[in-house]
Amino acid sequence: MSDTFGPKHSNGSRPCGCSRRDLLRSFVGGSLLMPGLLHELLAEDATRSTPADPLAPRPSHFPAKAKHVIFLFMTGGVSHIDTFDPKPRLHADVGHEVKLDHPEIENRPGYEHIFLKRPQWDFQPHGQSGTEVSTLFPHIAECVDDIALVRSMHTDHSNHYNATLGMHTGSFAFARPSIGSWVSYGLGTENRNLPSFVVIAPAQTYAGSQVYASDFLPGAHQGTLVVPGDEPVANVAPRVPLGQQEQELSALARMNRRHRQARGEDAALAARIKSFETAFGMQAAVPDAFDLSQETADTHALYGLEPGSTKGYAWQCLVARRLIERGVRFVELIDTGSSGNWDSHGDMMDHARLALNVDRPIAGLLKDLKARGLLEETLVVWTTEFGRTPFNNSADAKGREHHNWAFSSWLAGAGVKPGIVHGATDEYGVRVAENPVHVHDFHATILHLMGLDHERLTYRHSGRDYRLTDVHGRVVRELLA
Amino acid sequence: VFSRPRFLAFVAALLLVGDIARAHADDAANTVGLRLFEEKIHPILAGTCFRCHGDQKTAGGLRVNSRAALMAGGDSGAAIVPGRPDESLLLQAIRRADDVSAMPPDKELRADQVADMAAWIAAGAPWPEQPVHFESSKHWAFEPVREPAVPAVRNSAWPRNEIDRFLLAKIEANGRAPLPQADRRTLIRRLAYDLTGLPPTPAEVQAFELDNRPDAYERLVDRLLASQAHGEKWGRHWLDVVRYADTAGENSDHPLPHAWRYRNWVINAFTRDLPYDRFIREQLAGDVLALEGDDADYADRVIATGYLAIARRFGHDIEKDVHLTLEDTLDTLGKSVLGLSIGCCRCHDHKYDPLTTRDYYGLYGIFASTKFAYPGCEPKQLPRDLVPLVSPREYERLVQATAEKIPEARAEVNRLTELHNAQSMRIKASQAASARTLSTQEIDDGQSADVAQGAQTPLENVAVRRGEVIQLSITPRGNHGADSTRIEFEITELAGEKRRWNVSDLLDDLPAANPHRGPAGDGATWCFLDAHDAPLLLSESLTAIDGHSELRGWRRGDTPSVFVNTSHEPVKVWTTLPPRQFFMHPGPQGAVALAWLSPVDGEIAIRGRVADAHQGGDGVGWQITHFADAGLAEAFIEFGATSRQLSAAQQRRDALVERDRQVPRAYAVCEGEPQNAHIQKRGEPKDLGDEVPRKFPDFLGGQQVTQGSGRRELAGWLTDPANPLTARVMVNRLWQWHFGRGLVKTANDFGTRGAPPSDPALLDYLASHFVKSGWSVRAIDRLIVTSAAYQQASVGAADDFNVGFARRRLTAEELRDTLLTATTELDRTPGEAHPFPPESSWSFTQHGPFAAEYDTVKRSVYMMQKRNRRARFFALFDGADPNASTPLRDVTTVPTQALFFLNDPFVHERAAKFSARVIAAADTDAARVDFAYRELFGRSPQGDERDDALAFLRSYAPSATDNAAPVSEGAAAGGAAWTALSRVLFSSNELLYVD
């Protein structure tokens, strides 16, 4: 277990050469705070947790390589047949009428007849594995040998709201804990100066805060929302000079110590006293994690990030690497909000704009993690809520509709079998033809890669043991290294 | 209704999970069959079938754990037909017959086992009273409540009431002793937060500390229990349980503008100690009960059913996912009133509790027969089916028509509109076929001209026939709406009586009619028309224009219009209108016209002048047209009659709609079409199974609905004193709301998976006392807080043998209300509606859902709570879940909460305001420290606390923004230092925790 607070490097050295102990001393040095609480804080380093601490690191169910998850979520429904699932027959049979009992055309005026529509981007094989990826993702295509691509995803609902909720919580209607909350609950977290579960999103996706809520799990496991900009995490920037804040904290510590001494042992009172010390540290640790000025020009270029910019997926991806380096358990990067996203009903060419925002940053993240050895302990997940229809009500319709019968997602990194393609859709990409992977199976596999048995990761609520995968889910062994 | 013996019989039936009626001991065949069951059949069922068809799993919808279950069968039908082995599916399955799924699927039963099964079914398939492996043991919560004897205790000095005797008996049995009583200051702070959610004022603390009367504590309790603030605190507890929110929760999270009435109803119910049985009955069936009660209670009872209406809505088009909303309704009903998870039974019989899918759909039918207010959703934005807050009789009086008459009024408007339009089109066609232009010209801004200047044929002798029309149209010229135009216009009969018609004749009674017959007896009729297309009569008569009663006329919309100045003086309005003149004003779309319906057969002379009477526009044009169709006058007269009827019908409709609109409404429910539900197999609404009568769950009596939706009867069954759950569940909540944890720790789950009560006798004592007191919540509250147990010194973590007040953190609401109290900002008047945007502007979508936030200084219980985007503050401090029943708030301690105290603008602003109060309150820093401590903690600083604070103030580095100069030697510290100290005091554990 790490006692560092700075980035972990593959060779074990710390770039700033100082320990948490040194940092703490430097933060609180010379203040009235020192005598009582620093002692307790340093003692905390020794034991690392209190029994009542919901975020204390917990052992996994079985050994696993992955220690962190970076969950890349593309809002709006990415077309599988234009990105990761080549369908040459769609070129050959374009304009053929098909008869389907599809949720998006049922009772929909103007959709009495539907016709196959050709993909708008070409595919080419890449890497040693020869996995075909479209020209929408030229940079991710360079990383296919590190990716396990699933072309047989399917989900329960063709509404954004329900499918997005399902992809995040395993529940397609009712609010339930997010997958990030489940992982935080299952494994706790190592760096108490940062939240265990961080969600970076420029805007809220469908279903709002429910996609990263802890729901009935303890509130400590809820996702902390980071909005790119000047103050990405609320209330982290001190509003008075640090020296004065130290004076305030010292006075508070004296008051609280006196209050506690008059009352005897009470873990809750002690925990709250500690929470102020942690918060004080977070004021430095959080901005440090988000301070990209420490990154080289080459690194910026790798992600396609303009130095000084906080815009776009590139910033999100680079920050994600810095967060997992610092021990954050689960980082989700949502690319767009509930409007202006991949929901290209009107014109599929809009996919190009959205792909441009994520392609180089995601490839940069994979390459950077690999170069630093972090890919060996980090699971990278790429997904969306559903795919898009290989048909429309005319063959030359510009857009595509929602398609929950089949879509593509991928995994990369710790414990994942690299350079493979799992599952397949039929000749037109309409239905899954081989090795279907339901959202529940996908979740079970992610938990498995984290060393968690999805059937044993339960929480008693309302007289029932709840799971991320409800009563479903099968670990997709073929995806495991 | 609900008799105790009947209830007990059902409980007994449940507990045996068998079919008592079949167990006829005197039946010989039965005895043989029973032995067969014990020796052969039960081992097969338990060892082979139970794995997939037992308590936990119900493959194919089939269970084999009771005779009834076998007879009811699964998806394929009854598994056994007693006495008829060959017709029994189970036997066909184990014989592996064609067309039947072979069972067990993996290995065949032995031939002798199949033969035994056949013999058992042939013997009538008898089932013993207590099959060993299938028995669900008696569960305490489903047993009737019996008032237990109050135990004897050795220490007779300590107990203050029966609660203490129950607790002390256990404490003594474990060789322990109660904790000492807390001090007065601790008690008043504990009571104030517990009962009202607000801190006591310094004056209240002092008064209580000095109150030497023996009943000082009880007086304090009674005062707090009677306060509005108590209703707000207890109301918030109940709102947690019923997952109250101000939005619907569907994909676009529509706001619920009327939900606040239910929120306030809950608060008021606790403020006035509404008996709990009525509290439940009105929430379930207030709309039905309202019809039987006083009109004065009508609105309140309807509002109470907001309990049901606030059910979550799901999906894009919420009517497609009604089954989920009803599940949410049943789930909340089960948890809030019965302490049971009913929701599980949507898809399968409850795995642990005696609730079946039939029970679920029996209740489901009751709510499917109920019409819920409709909040709007993405494809249908507007709310509807809101429930009027007046009785049908009163509604009739107020609206003077039933709602059914509004459609009739609308239909009449539609009929007359069609007639009116048809007549207009006919006139237009006639005019087009018969038009002859006599004169036309345009004039510039401010100019005037004689109509003869534009004559295309001599105007001095125009031949007309009776019934034809001469029309003067004034047309706009370029600018929008054109100008007020002064008109002189006269028609003279050349032969015969030489009658003369002049628009000046109309000056004194222009608004009287349109068509207008002019001065009596002159024979002609004038019409004032909107002539931009097919003619329309100007429909609105004006007896004053812009507040000038001397200006009168006709208009349609703002313009076109025809009007007169009746005064002998000029009138200054948008321009100065000369005295005793006739004006016409075109509309933005086109001409205004004056039609003269001819009574003359012969020649006439037309004279006139058109003058632009409003300088600053583009001028106007005129056109005099002769329509040589003798039927036109009649058509205009008929058209006039229709126009008048249409106007009247529109006014009648508008008045009805407006009166209806003014009737206050609630987001509530009313009776719908009574209908039984069908079982939805595996919870799939399209895969329907048997119809189930609307009924109460079997294990609670199984009574069937006899009238309406059944909500009224359901409300009665739930609050029947013989119901073992309702009273127990509520007194346990009350215990938990005072002590921080319930006697049953799973307040929403009294089922077999829930926690057993730490003191069953005490729970039953409270439950029976509750019912005996007339279901008075306040009676139980008072009993609890006046107990010696409650008044003990607090403990960090209580256990079953150390029952007392557990130190607790303030809730999110209490924290916010406390900080606003410290600054005196808190507005204690009840909150009402939220400032939602007007419904007509709603266009919420899943891409752009409702996401507003509204600031307020009212108590936190009145803040708007969204379902899909929770307010950050409430998420941070463990607020209630607006999507599911919250029986007990979590208490998490995380550094992001500390960051809130360190850096959140809310805290910084409150600290600045509080420090200003402190500085103004006294002249010396020492006195100010005392003031601050009394305000926040209800006590003076002790020991070196004052010196510590003064040292802090002295040493706190003055910041650049600190401009407050020291006012005296004793008050050296500036505003920044005081603001900093205020933050420290706000952040202290003493403020955040209640002892």
mmCIF file with all atom_site columns, C-alpha atoms in Angstrom, chain B residues 352-496:
data_model
loop_
_atom_site.group_PDB
_atom_site.id
_atom_site.type_symbol
_atom_site.label_atom_id
_atom_site.label_alt_id
_atom_site.label_comp_id
_atom_site.label_asym_id
_atom_site.label_entity_id
_atom_site.label_seq_id
_atom_site.pdbx_PDB_ins_code
_atom_site.Cartn_x
_atom_site.Cartn_y
_atom_site.Cartn_z
_atom_site.occupancy
_atom_site.B_iso_or_equiv
_atom_site.pdbx_formal_charge
_atom_site.auth_seq_id
_atom_site.auth_comp_id
_atom_site.auth_asym_id
_atom_site.auth_atom_id
_atom_site.pdbx_PDB_model_num
ATOM 1   C CA . TYR B 1 352 ? -38.613 -14.194 2.146   1.00 0.00 ? 352 TYR B CA 1
ATOM 2   C CA . ASP B 1 353 ? -41.933 -12.671 3.098   1.00 0.00 ? 353 ASP B CA 1
ATOM 3   C CA . PRO B 1 354 ? -45.437 -14.075 2.650   1.00 0.00 ? 354 PRO B CA 1
ATOM 4   C CA . LEU B 1 355 ? -46.278 -11.782 -0.255  1.00 0.00 ? 355 LEU B CA 1
ATOM 5   C CA . THR B 1 356 ? -47.203 -13.229 -3.582  1.00 0.00 ? 356 THR B CA 1
ATOM 6   C CA . THR B 1 357 ? -47.418 -11.937 -7.101  1.00 0.00 ? 357 THR B CA 1
ATOM 7   C CA . ARG B 1 358 ? -51.207 -12.248 -6.733  1.00 0.00 ? 358 ARG B CA 1
ATOM 8   C CA . ASP B 1 359 ? -51.046 -9.989  -3.707  1.00 0.00 ? 359 ASP B CA 1
ATOM 9   C CA . TYR B 1 360 ? -49.040 -7.496  -5.728  1.00 0.00 ? 360 TYR B CA 1
ATOM 10  C CA . TYR B 1 361 ? -51.482 -7.386  -8.616  1.00 0.00 ? 361 TYR B CA 1
ATOM 11  C CA . GLY B 1 362 ? -54.394 -7.388  -6.184  1.00 0.00 ? 362 GLY B CA 1
ATOM 12  C CA . LEU B 1 363 ? -53.066 -4.087  -4.854  1.00 0.00 ? 363 LEU B CA 1
ATOM 13  C CA . TYR B 1 364 ? -51.937 -2.992  -8.319  1.00 0.00 ? 364 TYR B CA 1
ATOM 14  C CA . GLY B 1 365 ? -55.532 -3.100  -9.564  1.00 0.00 ? 365 GLY B CA 1
ATOM 15  C CA . ILE B 1 366 ? -56.546 -0.641  -6.847  1.00 0.00 ? 366 ILE B CA 1
ATOM 16  C CA . PHE B 1 367 ? -54.089 1.948   -8.123  1.00 0.00 ? 367 PHE B CA 1
ATOM 17  C CA . ALA B 1 368 ? -54.684 1.105   -11.770 1.00 0.00 ? 368 ALA B CA 1
ATOM 18  C CA . SER B 1 369 ? -58.295 2.108   -10.975 1.00 0.00 ? 369 SER B CA 1
ATOM 19  C CA . THR B 1 370 ? -57.055 5.470   -9.705  1.00 0.00 ? 370 THR B CA 1
ATOM 20  C CA . LYS B 1 371 ? -56.428 8.501   -11.865 1.00 0.00 ? 371 LYS B CA 1
ATOM 21  C CA . PHE B 1 372 ? -53.125 10.131  -10.948 1.00 0.00 ? 372 PHE B CA 1
ATOM 22  C CA . ALA B 1 373 ? -52.475 13.792  -11.735 1.00 0.00 ? 373 ALA B CA 1
ATOM 23  C CA . TYR B 1 374 ? -50.397 13.993  -14.895 1.00 0.00 ? 374 TYR B CA 1
ATOM 24  C CA . PRO B 1 375 ? -47.205 16.041  -14.586 1.00 0.00 ? 375 PRO B CA 1
ATOM 25  C CA . GLY B 1 376 ? -46.373 16.388  -18.286 1.00 0.00 ? 376 GLY B CA 1
ATOM 26  C CA . CYS B 1 377 ? -43.420 14.782  -20.042 1.00 0.00 ? 377 CYS B CA 1
ATOM 27  C CA . GLU B 1 378 ? -41.316 15.363  -23.136 1.00 0.00 ? 378 GLU B CA 1
ATOM 28  C CA . PRO B 1 379 ? -43.916 14.458  -25.796 1.00 0.00 ? 379 PRO B CA 1
ATOM 29  C CA . LYS B 1 380 ? -46.833 15.950  -23.780 1.00 0.00 ? 380 LYS B CA 1
ATOM 30  C CA . GLN B 1 381 ? -45.545 18.951  -21.919 1.00 0.00 ? 381 GLN B CA 1
ATOM 31  C CA . LEU B 1 382 ? -48.623 20.209  -20.126 1.00 0.00 ? 382 LEU B CA 1
ATOM 32  C CA . PRO B 1 383 ? -49.884 18.902  -16.804 1.00 0.00 ? 383 PRO B CA 1
ATOM 33  C CA . ARG B 1 384 ? -53.479 17.708  -16.595 1.00 0.00 ? 384 ARG B CA 1
ATOM 34  C CA . ASP B 1 385 ? -55.873 15.801  -14.361 1.00 0.00 ? 385 ASP B CA 1
ATOM 35  C CA . LEU B 1 386 ? -55.023 18.033  -11.425 1.00 0.00 ? 386 LEU B CA 1
ATOM 36  C CA . VAL B 1 387 ? -57.757 17.588  -8.848  1.00 0.00 ? 387 VAL B CA 1
ATOM 37  C CA . PRO B 1 388 ? -60.075 20.516  -7.918  1.00 0.00 ? 388 PRO B CA 1
ATOM 38  C CA . LEU B 1 389 ? -59.948 21.495  -4.263  1.00 0.00 ? 389 LEU B CA 1
ATOM 39  C CA . VAL B 1 390 ? -63.671 22.134  -4.011  1.00 0.00 ? 390 VAL B CA 1
ATOM 40  C CA . SER B 1 391 ? -66.483 19.615  -3.739  1.00 0.00 ? 391 SER B CA 1
ATOM 41  C CA . PRO B 1 392 ? -68.476 18.765  -6.863  1.00 0.00 ? 392 PRO B CA 1
ATOM 42  C CA . ARG B 1 393 ? -71.362 20.801  -5.409  1.00 0.00 ? 393 ARG B CA 1
ATOM 43  C CA . GLU B 1 394 ? -69.160 23.788  -4.783  1.00 0.00 ? 394 GLU B CA 1
ATOM 44  C CA . TYR B 1 395 ? -67.520 23.336  -8.159  1.00 0.00 ? 395 TYR B CA 1
ATOM 45  C CA . GLU B 1 396 ? -70.968 23.455  -9.762  1.00 0.00 ? 396 GLU B CA 1
ATOM 46  C CA . ARG B 1 397 ? -71.687 26.656  -7.869  1.00 0.00 ? 397 ARG B CA 1
ATOM 47  C CA . LEU B 1 398 ? -68.379 28.294  -8.741  1.00 0.00 ? 398 LEU B CA 1
ATOM 48  C CA . VAL B 1 399 ? -68.221 27.319  -12.351 1.00 0.00 ? 399 VAL B CA 1
ATOM 49  C CA . GLN B 1 400 ? -72.032 27.193  -12.782 1.00 0.00 ? 400 GLN B CA 1
ATOM 50  C CA . ALA B 1 401 ? -71.568 24.224  -14.956 1.00 0.00 ? 401 ALA B CA 1
ATOM 51  C CA . THR B 1 402 ? -70.006 20.887  -14.590 1.00 0.00 ? 402 THR B CA 1
ATOM 52  C CA . ALA B 1 403 ? -66.800 20.215  -16.379 1.00 0.00 ? 403 ALA B CA 1
ATOM 53  C CA . GLU B 1 404 ? -68.875 18.377  -18.962 1.00 0.00 ? 404 GLU B CA 1
ATOM 54  C CA . LYS B 1 405 ? -70.494 21.680  -19.965 1.00 0.00 ? 405 LYS B CA 1
ATOM 55  C CA . ILE B 1 406 ? -67.202 23.182  -20.966 1.00 0.00 ? 406 ILE B CA 1
ATOM 56  C CA . PRO B 1 407 ? -66.935 20.745  -23.858 1.00 0.00 ? 407 PRO B CA 1
ATOM 57  C CA . GLU B 1 408 ? -70.503 21.621  -24.838 1.00 0.00 ? 408 GLU B CA 1
ATOM 58  C CA . ALA B 1 409 ? -69.668 25.308  -24.818 1.00 0.00 ? 409 ALA B CA 1
ATOM 59  C CA . ARG B 1 410 ? -66.601 24.566  -26.927 1.00 0.00 ? 410 ARG B CA 1
ATOM 60  C CA . ALA B 1 411 ? -68.690 22.564  -29.382 1.00 0.00 ? 411 ALA B CA 1
ATOM 61  C CA . GLU B 1 412 ? -71.170 25.420  -29.759 1.00 0.00 ? 412 GLU B CA 1
ATOM 62  C CA . VAL B 1 413 ? -68.311 27.836  -30.470 1.00 0.00 ? 413 VAL B CA 1
ATOM 63  C CA . ASN B 1 414 ? -66.968 25.438  -33.062 1.00 0.00 ? 414 ASN B CA 1
ATOM 64  C CA . ARG B 1 415 ? -70.387 25.047  -34.725 1.00 0.00 ? 415 ARG B CA 1
ATOM 65  C CA . LEU B 1 416 ? -70.967 28.811  -34.934 1.00 0.00 ? 416 LEU B CA 1
ATOM 66  C CA . THR B 1 417 ? -67.395 29.419  -36.095 1.00 0.00 ? 417 THR B CA 1
ATOM 67  C CA . GLU B 1 418 ? -67.950 27.071  -39.000 1.00 0.00 ? 418 GLU B CA 1
ATOM 68  C CA . LEU B 1 419 ? -71.259 28.712  -39.897 1.00 0.00 ? 419 LEU B CA 1
ATOM 69  C CA . HIS B 1 420 ? -69.727 32.159  -39.557 1.00 0.00 ? 420 HIS B CA 1
ATOM 70  C CA . ASN B 1 421 ? -66.789 31.277  -41.793 1.00 0.00 ? 421 ASN B CA 1
ATOM 71  C CA . ALA B 1 422 ? -69.038 29.718  -44.386 1.00 0.00 ? 422 ALA B CA 1
ATOM 72  C CA . GLN B 1 423 ? -71.220 32.820  -44.521 1.00 0.00 ? 423 GLN B CA 1
ATOM 73  C CA . SER B 1 424 ? -68.142 35.031  -44.792 1.00 0.00 ? 424 SER B CA 1
ATOM 74  C CA . MET B 1 425 ? -66.824 32.977  -47.682 1.00 0.00 ? 425 MET B CA 1
ATOM 75  C CA . ARG B 1 426 ? -70.190 33.154  -49.451 1.00 0.00 ? 426 ARG B CA 1
ATOM 76  C CA . ILE B 1 427 ? -70.247 36.948  -49.123 1.00 0.00 ? 427 ILE B CA 1
ATOM 77  C CA . LYS B 1 428 ? -66.682 37.104  -50.426 1.00 0.00 ? 428 LYS B CA 1
ATOM 78  C CA . ALA B 1 429 ? -67.656 35.038  -53.450 1.00 0.00 ? 429 ALA B CA 1
ATOM 79  C CA . SER B 1 430 ? -70.736 37.152  -54.144 1.00 0.00 ? 430 SER B CA 1
ATOM 80  C CA . GLN B 1 431 ? -68.685 40.315  -53.845 1.00 0.00 ? 431 GLN B CA 1
ATOM 81  C CA . ALA B 1 432 ? -65.996 39.036  -56.186 1.00 0.00 ? 432 ALA B CA 1
ATOM 82  C CA . ALA B 1 433 ? -68.622 38.268  -58.814 1.00 0.00 ? 433 ALA B CA 1
ATOM 83  C CA . SER B 1 434 ? -70.408 41.595  -58.580 1.00 0.00 ? 434 SER B CA 1
ATOM 84  C CA . ALA B 1 435 ? -67.772 44.235  -57.830 1.00 0.00 ? 435 ALA B CA 1
ATOM 85  C CA . ARG B 1 436 ? -67.562 47.512  -59.741 1.00 0.00 ? 436 ARG B CA 1
ATOM 86  C CA . THR B 1 437 ? -65.062 50.118  -58.553 1.00 0.00 ? 437 THR B CA 1
ATOM 87  C CA . LEU B 1 438 ? -66.548 53.590  -58.425 1.00 0.00 ? 438 LEU B CA 1
ATOM 88  C CA . SER B 1 439 ? -63.637 55.535  -57.002 1.00 0.00 ? 439 SER B CA 1
ATOM 89  C CA . THR B 1 440 ? -60.117 54.775  -55.782 1.00 0.00 ? 440 THR B CA 1
ATOM 90  C CA . GLN B 1 441 ? -57.100 56.838  -54.876 1.00 0.00 ? 441 GLN B CA 1
ATOM 91  C CA . GLU B 1 442 ? -54.295 57.196  -52.372 1.00 0.00 ? 442 GLU B CA 1
ATOM 92  C CA . ILE B 1 443 ? -53.363 60.225  -50.324 1.00 0.00 ? 443 ILE B CA 1
ATOM 93  C CA . ASP B 1 444 ? -50.095 61.138  -48.673 1.00 0.00 ? 444 ASP B CA 1
ATOM 94  C CA . ASP B 1 445 ? -49.414 61.560  -44.995 1.00 0.00 ? 445 ASP B CA 1
ATOM 95  C CA . GLY B 1 446 ? -51.641 64.230  -43.465 1.00 0.00 ? 446 GLY B CA 1
ATOM 96  C CA . GLN B 1 447 ? -53.423 64.980  -46.743 1.00 0.00 ? 447 GLN B CA 1
ATOM 97  C CA . SER B 1 448 ? -57.120 64.824  -47.546 1.00 0.00 ? 448 SER B CA 1
ATOM 98  C CA . ALA B 1 449 ? -59.119 64.482  -50.741 1.00 0.00 ? 449 ALA B CA 1
ATOM 99  C CA . ASP B 1 450 ? -62.649 64.484  -52.058 1.00 0.00 ? 450 ASP B CA 1
ATOM 100 C CA . VAL B 1 451 ? -63.708 60.979  -53.109 1.00 0.00 ? 451 VAL B CA 1
ATOM 101 C CA . ALA B 1 452 ? -64.729 62.491  -56.456 1.00 0.00 ? 452 ALA B CA 1
ATOM 102 C CA . GLN B 1 453 ? -61.009 62.906  -57.220 1.00 0.00 ? 453 GLN B CA 1
ATOM 103 C CA . GLY B 1 454 ? -60.630 59.160  -57.604 1.00 0.00 ? 454 GLY B CA 1
ATOM 104 C CA . ALA B 1 455 ? -63.899 58.609  -59.408 1.00 0.00 ? 455 ALA B CA 1
ATOM 105 C CA . GLN B 1 456 ? -63.797 56.081  -62.230 1.00 0.00 ? 456 GLN B CA 1
ATOM 106 C CA . THR B 1 457 ? -67.427 56.714  -63.063 1.00 0.00 ? 457 THR B CA 1
ATOM 107 C CA . PRO B 1 458 ? -69.604 59.670  -62.113 1.00 0.00 ? 458 PRO B CA 1
ATOM 108 C CA . LEU B 1 459 ? -70.532 59.474  -58.399 1.00 0.00 ? 459 LEU B CA 1
ATOM 109 C CA . GLU B 1 460 ? -73.413 61.883  -58.783 1.00 0.00 ? 460 GLU B CA 1
ATOM 110 C CA . ASN B 1 461 ? -75.704 59.296  -60.312 1.00 0.00 ? 461 ASN B CA 1
ATOM 111 C CA . VAL B 1 462 ? -75.079 55.654  -59.503 1.00 0.00 ? 462 VAL B CA 1
ATOM 112 C CA . ALA B 1 463 ? -77.839 53.190  -60.255 1.00 0.00 ? 463 ALA B CA 1
ATOM 113 C CA . VAL B 1 464 ? -78.439 50.662  -57.477 1.00 0.00 ? 464 VAL B CA 1
ATOM 114 C CA . ARG B 1 465 ? -81.058 48.102  -56.597 1.00 0.00 ? 465 ARG B CA 1
ATOM 115 C CA . ARG B 1 466 ? -82.496 47.282  -53.197 1.00 0.00 ? 466 ARG B CA 1
ATOM 116 C CA . GLY B 1 467 ? -80.275 44.727  -51.429 1.00 0.00 ? 467 GLY B CA 1
ATOM 117 C CA . GLU B 1 468 ? -77.081 45.757  -53.199 1.00 0.00 ? 468 GLU B CA 1
ATOM 118 C CA . VAL B 1 469 ? -74.076 47.211  -51.374 1.00 0.00 ? 469 VAL B CA 1
ATOM 119 C CA . ILE B 1 470 ? -71.979 50.361  -51.648 1.00 0.00 ? 470 ILE B CA 1
ATOM 120 C CA . GLN B 1 471 ? -68.725 49.886  -49.714 1.00 0.00 ? 471 GLN B CA 1
ATOM 121 C CA . LEU B 1 472 ? -66.032 52.377  -48.718 1.00 0.00 ? 472 LEU B CA 1
ATOM 122 C CA . SER B 1 473 ? -62.736 50.626  -47.905 1.00 0.00 ? 473 SER B CA 1
ATOM 123 C CA . ILE B 1 474 ? -59.781 52.366  -46.346 1.00 0.00 ? 474 ILE B CA 1
ATOM 124 C CA . THR B 1 475 ? -56.534 50.604  -47.108 1.00 0.00 ? 475 THR B CA 1
ATOM 125 C CA . PRO B 1 476 ? -53.156 50.849  -45.414 1.00 0.00 ? 476 PRO B CA 1
ATOM 126 C CA . ARG B 1 477 ? -50.400 52.298  -47.501 1.00 0.00 ? 477 ARG B CA 1
ATOM 127 C CA . GLY B 1 478 ? -47.016 50.873  -46.678 1.00 0.00 ? 478 GLY B CA 1
ATOM 128 C CA . ASN B 1 479 ? -46.787 51.342  -42.951 1.00 0.00 ? 479 ASN B CA 1
ATOM 129 C CA . HIS B 1 480 ? -47.898 48.763  -40.451 1.00 0.00 ? 480 HIS B CA 1
ATOM 130 C CA . GLY B 1 481 ? -51.513 49.308  -39.514 1.00 0.00 ? 481 GLY B CA 1
ATOM 131 C CA . ALA B 1 482 ? -51.679 52.644  -41.295 1.00 0.00 ? 482 ALA B CA 1
ATOM 132 C CA . ASP B 1 483 ? -53.420 55.659  -39.897 1.00 0.00 ? 483 ASP B CA 1
ATOM 133 C CA . SER B 1 484 ? -56.539 56.970  -38.263 1.00 0.00 ? 484 SER B CA 1
ATOM 134 C CA . THR B 1 485 ? -58.534 58.262  -41.181 1.00 0.00 ? 485 THR B CA 1
ATOM 135 C CA . ARG B 1 486 ? -61.283 60.892  -40.930 1.00 0.00 ? 486 ARG B CA 1
ATOM 136 C CA . ILE B 1 487 ? -64.248 60.145  -43.087 1.00 0.00 ? 487 ILE B CA 1
ATOM 137 C CA . GLU B 1 488 ? -67.050 62.259  -44.508 1.00 0.00 ? 488 GLU B CA 1
ATOM 138 C CA . PHE B 1 489 ? -69.485 60.097  -46.433 1.00 0.00 ? 489 PHE B CA 1
ATOM 139 C CA . GLU B 1 490 ? -73.007 60.724  -47.638 1.00 0.00 ? 490 GLU B CA 1
ATOM 140 C CA . ILE B 1 491 ? -75.382 58.900  -49.951 1.00 0.00 ? 491 ILE B CA 1
ATOM 141 C CA . THR B 1 492 ? -78.421 60.699  -51.348 1.00 0.00 ? 492 THR B CA 1
ATOM 142 C CA . GLU B 1 493 ? -81.433 59.160  -53.078 1.00 0.00 ? 493 GLU B CA 1
ATOM 143 C CA . LEU B 1 494 ? -81.916 61.153  -56.295 1.00 0.00 ? 494 LEU B CA 1
ATOM 144 C CA . ALA B 1 495 ? -85.585 60.370  -56.900 1.00 0.00 ? 495 ALA B CA 1
ATOM 145 C CA . GLY B 1 496 ? -88.579 59.529  -54.678 1.00 0.00 ? 496 GLY B CA 1
#
